[in-house]
Tab-separated table of C-alpha atoms in Angstrom:
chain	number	residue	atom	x	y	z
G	13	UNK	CA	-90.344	-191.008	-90.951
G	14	UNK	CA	-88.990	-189.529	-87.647
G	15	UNK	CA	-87.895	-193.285	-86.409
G	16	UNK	CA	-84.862	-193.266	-88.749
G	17	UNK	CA	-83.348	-190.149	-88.234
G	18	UNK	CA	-80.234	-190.374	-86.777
G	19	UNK	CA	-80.217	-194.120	-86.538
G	20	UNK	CA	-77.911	-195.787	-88.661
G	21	UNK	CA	-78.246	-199.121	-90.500
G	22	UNK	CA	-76.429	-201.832	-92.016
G	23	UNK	CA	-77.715	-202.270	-95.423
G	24	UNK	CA	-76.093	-205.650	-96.913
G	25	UNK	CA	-76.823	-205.907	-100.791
G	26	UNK	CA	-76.785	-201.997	-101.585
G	27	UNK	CA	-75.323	-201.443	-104.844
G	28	UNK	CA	-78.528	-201.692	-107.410
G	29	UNK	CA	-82.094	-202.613	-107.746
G	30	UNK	CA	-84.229	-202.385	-104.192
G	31	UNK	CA	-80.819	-202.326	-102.316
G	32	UNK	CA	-80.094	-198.736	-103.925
G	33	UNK	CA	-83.108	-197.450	-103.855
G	34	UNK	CA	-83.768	-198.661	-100.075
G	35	UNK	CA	-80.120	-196.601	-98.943
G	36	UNK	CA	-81.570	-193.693	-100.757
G	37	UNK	CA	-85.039	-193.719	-98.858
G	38	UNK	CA	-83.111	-193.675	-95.452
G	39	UNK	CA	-80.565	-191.429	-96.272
G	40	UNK	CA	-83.480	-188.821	-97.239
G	41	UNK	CA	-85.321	-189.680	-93.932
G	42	UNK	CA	-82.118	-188.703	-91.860
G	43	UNK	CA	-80.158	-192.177	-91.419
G	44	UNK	CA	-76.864	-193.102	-91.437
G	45	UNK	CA	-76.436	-195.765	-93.799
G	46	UNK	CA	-73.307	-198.357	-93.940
G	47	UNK	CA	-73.552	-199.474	-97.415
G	48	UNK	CA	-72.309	-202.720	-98.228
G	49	UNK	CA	-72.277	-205.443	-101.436
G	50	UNK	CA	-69.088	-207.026	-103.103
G	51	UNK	CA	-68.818	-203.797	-105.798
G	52	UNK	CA	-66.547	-201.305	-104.352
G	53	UNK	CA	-67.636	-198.825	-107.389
G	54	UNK	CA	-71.181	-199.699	-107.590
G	55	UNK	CA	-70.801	-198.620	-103.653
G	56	UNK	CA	-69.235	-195.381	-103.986
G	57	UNK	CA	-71.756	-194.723	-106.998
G	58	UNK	CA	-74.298	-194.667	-104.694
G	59	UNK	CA	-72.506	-192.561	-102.392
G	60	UNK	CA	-72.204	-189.924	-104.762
G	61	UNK	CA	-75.975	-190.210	-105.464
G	62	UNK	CA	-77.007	-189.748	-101.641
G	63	UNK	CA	-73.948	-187.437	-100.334
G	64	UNK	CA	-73.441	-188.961	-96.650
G	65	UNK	CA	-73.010	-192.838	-96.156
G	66	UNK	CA	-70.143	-195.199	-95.156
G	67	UNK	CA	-69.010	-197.561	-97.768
G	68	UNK	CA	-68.224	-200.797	-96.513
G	69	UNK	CA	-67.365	-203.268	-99.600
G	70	UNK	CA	-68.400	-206.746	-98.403
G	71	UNK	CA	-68.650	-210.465	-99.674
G	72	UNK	CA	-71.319	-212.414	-97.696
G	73	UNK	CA	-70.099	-216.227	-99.052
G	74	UNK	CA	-66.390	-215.243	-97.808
G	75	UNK	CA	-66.286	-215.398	-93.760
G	76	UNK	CA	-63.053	-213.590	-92.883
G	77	UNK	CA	-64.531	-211.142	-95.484
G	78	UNK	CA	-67.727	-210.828	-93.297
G	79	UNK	CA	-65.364	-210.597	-90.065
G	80	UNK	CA	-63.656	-207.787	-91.674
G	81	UNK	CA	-66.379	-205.803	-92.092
G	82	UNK	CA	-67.603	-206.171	-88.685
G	83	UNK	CA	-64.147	-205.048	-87.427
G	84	UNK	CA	-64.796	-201.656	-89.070
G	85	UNK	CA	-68.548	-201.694	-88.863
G	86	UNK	CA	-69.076	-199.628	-85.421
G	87	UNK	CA	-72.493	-199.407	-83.729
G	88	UNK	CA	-75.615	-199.862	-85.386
G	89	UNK	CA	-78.852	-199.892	-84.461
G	90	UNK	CA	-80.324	-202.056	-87.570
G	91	UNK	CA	-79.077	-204.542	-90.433
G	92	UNK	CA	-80.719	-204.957	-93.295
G	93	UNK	CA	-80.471	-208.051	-95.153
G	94	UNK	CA	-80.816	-208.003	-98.714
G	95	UNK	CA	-78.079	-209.612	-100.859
G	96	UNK	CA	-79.457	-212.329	-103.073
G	97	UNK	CA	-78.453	-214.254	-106.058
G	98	UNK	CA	-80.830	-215.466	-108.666
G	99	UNK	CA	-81.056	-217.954	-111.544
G	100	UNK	CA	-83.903	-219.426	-113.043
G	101	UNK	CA	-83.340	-222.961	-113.077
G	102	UNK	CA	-85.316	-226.550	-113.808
G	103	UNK	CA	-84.550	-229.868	-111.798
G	104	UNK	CA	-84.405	-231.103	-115.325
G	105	UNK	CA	-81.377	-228.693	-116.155
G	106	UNK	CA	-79.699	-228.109	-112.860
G	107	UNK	CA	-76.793	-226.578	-112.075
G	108	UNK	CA	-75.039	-227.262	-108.477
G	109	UNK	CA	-72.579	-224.423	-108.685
G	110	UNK	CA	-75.437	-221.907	-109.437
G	111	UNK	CA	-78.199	-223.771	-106.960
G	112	UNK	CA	-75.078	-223.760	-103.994
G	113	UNK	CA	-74.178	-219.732	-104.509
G	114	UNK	CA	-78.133	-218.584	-103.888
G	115	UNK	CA	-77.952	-221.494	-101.052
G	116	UNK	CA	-75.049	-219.393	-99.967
G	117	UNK	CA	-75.871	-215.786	-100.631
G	118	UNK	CA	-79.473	-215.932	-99.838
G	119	UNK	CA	-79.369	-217.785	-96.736
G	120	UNK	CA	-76.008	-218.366	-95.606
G	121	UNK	CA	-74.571	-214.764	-96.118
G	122	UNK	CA	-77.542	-213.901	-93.242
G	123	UNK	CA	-76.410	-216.351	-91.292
G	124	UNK	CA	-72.810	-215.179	-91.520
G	125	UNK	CA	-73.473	-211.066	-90.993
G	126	UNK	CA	-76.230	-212.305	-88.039
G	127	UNK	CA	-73.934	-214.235	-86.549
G	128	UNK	CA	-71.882	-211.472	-85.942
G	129	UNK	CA	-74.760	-208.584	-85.554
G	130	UNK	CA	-77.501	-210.466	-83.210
G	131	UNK	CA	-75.069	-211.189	-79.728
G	132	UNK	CA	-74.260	-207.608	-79.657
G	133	UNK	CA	-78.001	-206.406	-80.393
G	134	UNK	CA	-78.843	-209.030	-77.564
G	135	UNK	CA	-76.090	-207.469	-75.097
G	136	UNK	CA	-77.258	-204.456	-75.580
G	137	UNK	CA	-81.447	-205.200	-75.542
G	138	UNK	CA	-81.847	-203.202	-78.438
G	139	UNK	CA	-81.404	-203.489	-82.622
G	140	UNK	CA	-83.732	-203.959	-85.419
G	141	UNK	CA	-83.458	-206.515	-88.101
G	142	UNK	CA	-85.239	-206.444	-91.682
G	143	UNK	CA	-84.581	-209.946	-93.896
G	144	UNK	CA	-85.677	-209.305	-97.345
G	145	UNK	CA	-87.267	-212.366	-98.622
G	146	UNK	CA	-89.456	-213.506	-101.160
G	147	UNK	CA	-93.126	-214.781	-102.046
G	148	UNK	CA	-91.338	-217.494	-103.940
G	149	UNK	CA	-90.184	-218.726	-100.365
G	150	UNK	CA	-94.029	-219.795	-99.309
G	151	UNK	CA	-94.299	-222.789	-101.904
G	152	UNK	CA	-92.127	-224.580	-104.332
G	153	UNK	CA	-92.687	-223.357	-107.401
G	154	UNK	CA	-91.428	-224.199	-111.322
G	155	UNK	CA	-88.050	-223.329	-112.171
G	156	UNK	CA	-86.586	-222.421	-108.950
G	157	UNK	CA	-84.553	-224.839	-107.619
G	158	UNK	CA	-82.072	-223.326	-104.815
G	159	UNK	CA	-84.051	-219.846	-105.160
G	160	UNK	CA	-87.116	-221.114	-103.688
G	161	UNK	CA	-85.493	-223.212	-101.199
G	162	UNK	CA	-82.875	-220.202	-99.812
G	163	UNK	CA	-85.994	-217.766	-99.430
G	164	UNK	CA	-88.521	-220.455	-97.852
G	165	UNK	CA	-85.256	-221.178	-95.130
G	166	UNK	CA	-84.826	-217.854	-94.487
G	167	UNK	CA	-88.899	-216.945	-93.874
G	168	UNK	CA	-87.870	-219.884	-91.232
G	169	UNK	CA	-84.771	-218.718	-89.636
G	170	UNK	CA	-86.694	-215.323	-89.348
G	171	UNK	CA	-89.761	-217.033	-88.052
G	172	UNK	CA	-87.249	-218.601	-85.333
G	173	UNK	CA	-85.465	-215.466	-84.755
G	174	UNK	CA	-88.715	-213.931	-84.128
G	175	UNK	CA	-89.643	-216.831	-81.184
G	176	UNK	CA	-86.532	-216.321	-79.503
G	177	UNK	CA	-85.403	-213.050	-79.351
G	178	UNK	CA	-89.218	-211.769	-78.190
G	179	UNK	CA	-88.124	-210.738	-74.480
G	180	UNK	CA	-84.591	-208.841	-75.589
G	181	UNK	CA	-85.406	-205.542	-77.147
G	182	UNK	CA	-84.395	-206.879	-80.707
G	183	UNK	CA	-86.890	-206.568	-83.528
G	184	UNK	CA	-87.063	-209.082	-86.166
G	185	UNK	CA	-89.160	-208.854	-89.548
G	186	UNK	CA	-89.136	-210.515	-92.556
G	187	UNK	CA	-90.555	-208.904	-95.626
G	188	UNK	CA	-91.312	-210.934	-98.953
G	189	UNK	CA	-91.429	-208.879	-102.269
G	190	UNK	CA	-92.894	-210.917	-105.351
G	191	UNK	CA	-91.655	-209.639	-108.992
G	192	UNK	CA	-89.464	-206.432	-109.238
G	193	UNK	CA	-87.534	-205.281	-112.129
G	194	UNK	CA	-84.232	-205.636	-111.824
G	195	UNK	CA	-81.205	-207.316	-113.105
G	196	UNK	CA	-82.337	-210.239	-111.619
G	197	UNK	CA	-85.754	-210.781	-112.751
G	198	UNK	CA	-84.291	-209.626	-116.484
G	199	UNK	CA	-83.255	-213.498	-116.552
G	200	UNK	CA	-86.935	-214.773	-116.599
G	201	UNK	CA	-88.282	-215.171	-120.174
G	202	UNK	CA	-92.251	-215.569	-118.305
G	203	UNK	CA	-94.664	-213.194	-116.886
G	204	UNK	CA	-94.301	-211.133	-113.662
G	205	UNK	CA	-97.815	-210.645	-112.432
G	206	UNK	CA	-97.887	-206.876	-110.735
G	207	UNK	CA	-94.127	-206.477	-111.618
G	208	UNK	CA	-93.110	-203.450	-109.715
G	209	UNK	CA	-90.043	-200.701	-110.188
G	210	UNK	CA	-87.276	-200.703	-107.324
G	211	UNK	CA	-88.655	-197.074	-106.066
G	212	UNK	CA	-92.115	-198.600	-105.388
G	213	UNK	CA	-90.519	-202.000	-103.375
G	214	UNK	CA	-88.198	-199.572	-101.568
G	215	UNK	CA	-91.202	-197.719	-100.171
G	216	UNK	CA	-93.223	-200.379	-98.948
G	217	UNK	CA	-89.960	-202.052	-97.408
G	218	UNK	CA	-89.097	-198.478	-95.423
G	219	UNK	CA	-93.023	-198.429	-94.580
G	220	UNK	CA	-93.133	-201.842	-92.985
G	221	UNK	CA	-89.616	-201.167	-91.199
G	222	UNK	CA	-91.505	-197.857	-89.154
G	223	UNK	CA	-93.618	-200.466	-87.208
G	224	UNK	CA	-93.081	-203.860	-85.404
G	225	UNK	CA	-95.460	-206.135	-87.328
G	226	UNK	CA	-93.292	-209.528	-88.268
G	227	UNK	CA	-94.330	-210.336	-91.719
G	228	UNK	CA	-95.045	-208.209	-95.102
G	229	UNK	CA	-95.964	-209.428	-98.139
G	230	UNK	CA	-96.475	-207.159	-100.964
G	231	UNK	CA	-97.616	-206.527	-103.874
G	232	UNK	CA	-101.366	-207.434	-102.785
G	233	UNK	CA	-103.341	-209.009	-104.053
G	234	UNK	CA	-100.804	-211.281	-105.738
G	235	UNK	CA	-99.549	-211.893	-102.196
G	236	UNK	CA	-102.705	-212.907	-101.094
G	237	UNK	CA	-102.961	-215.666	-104.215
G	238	UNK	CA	-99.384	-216.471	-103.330
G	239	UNK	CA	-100.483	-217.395	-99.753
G	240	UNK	CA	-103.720	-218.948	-101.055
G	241	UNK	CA	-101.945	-221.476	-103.340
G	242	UNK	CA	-100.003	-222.249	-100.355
G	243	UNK	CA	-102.573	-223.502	-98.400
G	244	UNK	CA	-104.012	-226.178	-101.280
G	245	UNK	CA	-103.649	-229.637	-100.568
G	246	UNK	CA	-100.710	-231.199	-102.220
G	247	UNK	CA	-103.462	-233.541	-104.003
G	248	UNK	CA	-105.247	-230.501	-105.564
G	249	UNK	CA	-101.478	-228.829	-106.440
G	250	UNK	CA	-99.330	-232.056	-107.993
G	251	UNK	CA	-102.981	-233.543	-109.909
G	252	UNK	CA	-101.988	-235.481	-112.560
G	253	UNK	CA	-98.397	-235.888	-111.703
Protein backbone atom coordinates (compact mmCIF):
# COMPACT_ATOMS: atom_id res chain seq x y z
CA UNK A 1 0.00 0.00 0.00
CA UNK A 2 2.47 2.56 -1.52
CA UNK A 3 -0.39 5.49 -1.25
CA UNK A 4 0.16 5.79 2.53
CA UNK A 5 3.63 5.94 2.92
CA UNK A 6 4.74 8.98 4.11
CA UNK A 7 1.34 10.54 4.33
CA UNK A 8 0.14 11.17 7.61
CA UNK A 9 -3.42 10.94 9.00
CA UNK A 10 -5.62 12.06 11.62
CA UNK A 11 -7.13 9.08 13.15
CA UNK A 12 -10.01 10.34 15.68
CA UNK A 13 -11.26 7.33 17.92
CA UNK A 14 -7.79 5.36 18.12
CA UNK A 15 -7.44 3.86 21.38
CA UNK A 16 -9.24 0.18 20.96
CA UNK A 17 -11.33 -1.95 18.78
CA UNK A 18 -11.12 -0.96 14.75
CA UNK A 19 -9.57 2.45 15.83
CA UNK A 20 -6.33 0.47 17.11
CA UNK A 21 -6.12 -1.86 14.81
CA UNK A 22 -6.71 0.76 11.81
CA UNK A 23 -3.38 3.06 13.37
CA UNK A 24 -1.54 -0.17 13.34
CA UNK A 25 -2.33 -1.05 9.57
CA UNK A 26 -0.97 2.48 8.52
CA UNK A 27 1.77 2.69 10.67
CA UNK A 28 3.03 -0.78 9.04
CA UNK A 29 2.29 0.64 5.50
CA UNK A 30 4.66 3.71 6.20
CA UNK A 31 2.18 6.53 7.61
CA UNK A 32 2.41 8.94 10.03
CA UNK A 33 -0.38 8.58 12.26
CA UNK A 34 -1.77 11.42 14.82
CA UNK A 35 -3.57 9.31 17.21
CA UNK A 36 -6.32 10.74 18.98
CA UNK A 37 -9.46 9.58 21.53
CA UNK A 38 -10.20 11.04 25.10
CA UNK A 39 -7.67 8.18 26.86
CA UNK A 40 -4.33 9.67 27.20
CA UNK A 41 -3.00 5.99 28.32
CA UNK A 42 -5.02 3.94 26.06
CA UNK A 43 -3.11 6.47 23.44
CA UNK A 44 0.33 6.03 24.46
CA UNK A 45 -0.49 2.14 24.74
CA UNK A 46 -0.82 2.09 21.32
CA UNK A 47 2.17 4.01 20.75
CA UNK A 48 4.23 1.60 22.37
CA UNK A 49 2.59 -1.15 20.24
CA UNK A 50 3.43 0.64 16.78
CA UNK A 51 6.83 2.60 17.78
CA UNK A 52 6.32 6.00 15.70
CA UNK A 53 2.98 8.05 16.04
CA UNK A 54 1.95 11.41 17.59
CA UNK A 55 -0.38 11.22 20.46
CA UNK A 56 -2.86 13.77 20.45
CA UNK A 57 -5.47 13.12 23.47
CA UNK A 58 -8.78 14.58 22.25
CA UNK A 59 -12.55 14.93 23.34
CA UNK A 60 -14.84 15.33 20.26
CA UNK A 61 -18.22 16.59 22.46
CA UNK A 62 -15.85 19.41 24.09
CA UNK A 63 -15.15 22.29 21.33
CA UNK A 64 -12.25 24.25 22.81
CA UNK A 65 -10.99 20.64 23.36
CA UNK A 66 -11.32 20.00 19.54
CA UNK A 67 -9.69 23.61 18.90
CA UNK A 68 -6.85 22.54 20.96
CA UNK A 69 -6.00 19.81 19.14
CA UNK A 70 -6.06 21.50 15.91
CA UNK A 71 -3.64 24.12 17.35
CA UNK A 72 -1.05 21.33 17.71
CA UNK A 73 -2.28 19.12 14.93
CA UNK A 74 0.14 20.37 11.93
CA UNK A 75 -0.44 19.29 8.31
CA UNK A 76 -2.22 16.36 7.33
CA UNK A 77 -3.13 14.96 4.40
CA UNK A 78 -6.23 12.72 5.77
CA UNK A 79 -8.68 12.47 8.91
CA UNK A 80 -10.17 9.64 9.81
CA UNK A 81 -13.32 9.68 11.60
CA UNK A 82 -14.09 7.01 13.86
CA UNK A 83 -15.10 7.87 17.45
CA UNK A 84 -18.50 6.50 18.31
CA UNK A 85 -20.54 5.81 21.31
CA UNK A 86 -22.96 2.99 21.60
CA UNK A 87 -25.90 1.80 23.71
CA UNK A 88 -28.50 -0.47 22.91
CA UNK A 89 -31.58 1.18 23.68
CA UNK A 90 -35.69 0.77 23.16
CA UNK A 91 -38.10 3.85 22.62
CA UNK A 92 -39.90 1.99 25.32
CA UNK A 93 -36.84 2.44 27.80
CA UNK A 94 -35.09 5.53 26.60
CA UNK A 95 -32.57 7.33 27.94
CA UNK A 96 -31.91 11.14 26.71
CA UNK A 97 -28.52 11.49 28.31
CA UNK A 98 -27.29 8.25 26.57
CA UNK A 99 -29.42 8.89 23.07
CA UNK A 100 -27.80 12.87 23.18
CA UNK A 101 -23.89 11.59 23.78
CA UNK A 102 -24.00 9.10 20.44
CA UNK A 103 -26.07 12.23 18.86
CA UNK A 104 -22.96 14.02 19.93
CA UNK A 105 -20.03 11.71 19.46
CA UNK A 106 -21.19 10.04 16.38
CA UNK A 107 -22.26 12.91 14.46
CA UNK A 108 -21.46 16.01 16.09
CA UNK A 109 -17.76 15.23 17.10
CA UNK A 110 -17.37 15.00 12.90
CA UNK A 111 -18.88 17.95 12.57
CA UNK A 112 -16.66 19.63 15.14
CA UNK A 113 -12.97 18.04 13.90
CA UNK A 114 -14.44 18.78 10.00
CA UNK A 115 -15.17 21.96 10.76
CA UNK A 116 -11.82 22.64 11.50
CA UNK A 117 -10.03 20.02 8.92
CA UNK A 118 -12.20 20.59 5.53
CA UNK A 119 -11.38 24.77 4.86
CA UNK A 120 -7.79 24.00 5.02
CA UNK A 121 -8.06 20.69 2.79
CA UNK A 122 -10.20 23.07 0.47
CA UNK A 123 -7.36 25.91 0.51
CA UNK A 124 -5.06 23.72 -0.27
CA UNK A 125 -7.12 21.38 -3.17
CA UNK A 126 -5.98 18.42 -1.61
CA UNK A 127 -6.93 15.95 1.67
CA UNK A 128 -8.68 12.75 2.05
CA UNK A 129 -11.48 12.04 4.38
CA UNK A 130 -12.72 8.45 5.64
CA UNK A 131 -16.17 8.65 8.01
CA UNK A 132 -16.62 5.37 9.61
CA UNK A 133 -20.23 4.63 9.69
CA UNK A 134 -22.50 1.94 10.05
CA UNK A 135 -25.06 -0.50 8.22
CA UNK A 136 -27.36 0.34 11.08
CA UNK A 137 -27.40 3.97 9.50
CA UNK A 138 -29.45 2.66 6.16
CA UNK A 139 -32.81 1.83 8.09
CA UNK A 140 -34.23 2.21 11.51
CA UNK A 141 -33.90 -0.69 13.15
CA UNK A 142 -35.04 -2.26 16.88
CA UNK A 143 -33.29 -1.04 19.77
CA UNK A 144 -31.33 1.75 18.44
CA UNK A 145 -32.63 4.83 19.17
CA UNK A 146 -29.86 7.75 18.80
CA UNK A 147 -27.37 4.97 17.30
CA UNK A 148 -29.26 4.52 14.23
CA UNK A 149 -30.17 8.02 13.83
CA UNK A 150 -26.25 9.50 14.40
CA UNK A 151 -24.95 6.89 11.69
CA UNK A 152 -27.95 7.37 9.07
CA UNK A 153 -27.01 11.55 9.53
CA UNK A 154 -23.67 11.03 9.05
CA UNK A 155 -24.05 8.54 5.66
CA UNK A 156 -25.90 12.09 4.82
CA UNK A 157 -23.49 14.69 5.76
CA UNK A 158 -20.93 12.42 3.86
CA UNK A 159 -23.26 12.01 0.96
CA UNK A 160 -23.34 16.02 0.97
CA UNK A 161 -19.74 16.38 1.51
CA UNK A 162 -19.27 14.19 -1.37
CA UNK A 163 -21.67 16.69 -3.81
CA UNK A 164 -19.84 19.61 -2.85
CA UNK A 165 -16.42 19.21 -2.49
CA UNK A 166 -16.26 17.12 -6.12
CA UNK A 167 -14.22 19.96 -8.06
CA UNK A 168 -11.52 20.72 -4.99
CA UNK A 169 -9.05 17.92 -4.79
CA UNK A 170 -10.66 16.63 -1.44
CA UNK A 171 -11.76 13.02 -1.24
CA UNK A 172 -14.66 12.04 0.74
CA UNK A 173 -15.81 8.33 1.62
CA UNK A 174 -17.93 6.91 3.92
CA UNK A 175 -17.52 3.32 4.92
CA UNK A 176 -20.30 1.33 6.94
CA UNK A 177 -19.10 -1.77 8.98
CA UNK A 178 -22.08 -4.04 10.32
CA UNK A 179 -21.21 -6.22 13.63
CA UNK A 180 -17.58 -6.20 15.02
CA UNK A 181 -16.45 -7.38 18.30
CA UNK A 182 -15.63 -4.96 20.45
CA UNK A 183 -16.44 -3.30 23.64
CA UNK A 184 -19.22 -1.92 22.09
CA UNK A 185 -21.07 -4.64 20.54
CA UNK A 186 -20.26 -6.70 24.08
CA UNK A 187 -23.51 -4.65 25.24
CA UNK A 188 -25.90 -6.53 22.81
CA UNK A 189 -27.43 -9.67 24.42
CA UNK A 190 -28.73 -10.75 20.35
CA UNK A 191 -27.05 -12.18 17.42
CA UNK A 192 -24.39 -10.52 15.20
CA UNK A 193 -24.85 -12.07 11.82
CA UNK A 194 -21.06 -12.36 10.20
CA UNK A 195 -19.63 -10.74 13.42
CA UNK A 196 -16.12 -9.93 12.50
CA UNK A 197 -12.67 -9.34 14.71
CA UNK A 198 -11.19 -5.64 14.65
CA UNK A 199 -8.04 -7.00 12.43
CA UNK A 200 -10.46 -8.15 9.67
CA UNK A 201 -12.67 -4.51 9.72
CA UNK A 202 -9.31 -2.71 9.83
CA UNK A 203 -8.31 -4.34 6.55
CA UNK A 204 -11.19 -3.79 4.54
CA UNK A 205 -11.35 -0.06 5.91
CA UNK A 206 -7.37 0.51 4.77
CA UNK A 207 -8.45 -1.41 1.41
CA UNK A 208 -11.32 0.88 0.55
CA UNK A 209 -9.19 4.06 1.70
CA UNK A 210 -6.35 3.04 -1.40
CA UNK A 211 -9.07 4.00 -3.99
CA UNK A 212 -11.67 6.83 -4.55
CA UNK A 213 -14.93 4.86 -4.64
CA UNK A 214 -17.54 6.85 -2.12
CA UNK A 215 -19.31 4.14 -0.34
CA UNK A 216 -18.25 0.59 1.33
CA UNK A 217 -20.28 -1.61 2.94
CA UNK A 218 -18.92 -4.70 4.34
CA UNK A 219 -19.28 -7.64 5.52
CA UNK A 220 -21.14 -8.92 2.21
CA UNK A 221 -23.50 -10.44 1.87
CA UNK A 222 -25.09 -9.15 5.07
CA UNK A 223 -24.54 -5.72 3.52
CA UNK A 224 -26.30 -6.58 0.62
CA UNK A 225 -29.55 -7.84 2.91
CA UNK A 226 -28.94 -4.69 4.89
CA UNK A 227 -29.44 -2.60 1.69
CA UNK A 228 -32.20 -4.95 0.48
CA UNK A 229 -34.40 -4.45 3.59
CA UNK A 230 -33.89 -0.90 2.93
CA UNK A 231 -35.50 -0.72 -0.12
CA UNK A 232 -39.02 -2.60 1.16
CA UNK A 233 -41.95 -0.60 1.26
CA UNK A 234 -42.75 0.70 4.64
CA UNK A 235 -46.17 -1.38 4.19
CA UNK A 236 -44.26 -4.70 3.73
CA UNK A 237 -41.65 -3.54 6.84
CA UNK A 238 -44.23 -2.05 9.76
CA UNK A 239 -47.19 -5.11 8.69
CA UNK A 240 -49.18 -5.57 11.45
CA UNK A 241 -48.20 -2.57 13.41
Amino acid sequence: MKMFDGKTYWLIGASEGLGREIAKGLAQHGAHVVLSARSAHRLQDLLGVIGAATVLPMDVTDPQSVARAVQELGPIDGVIYNAGAYEPMSAKTWDSQAALTMLDVNLTGALRVLGHVVPGFVEKNQGDITLIGSLAGYRGLPSAIGYGASKAALISLAETMRHDLKDTGVNVRIINPGFIKTRLTDKNSFAMPQLMAPEAAAKKVLHAMRGKRFRTDFPRPFSWGIKAFDMLPDWLVYRGQ
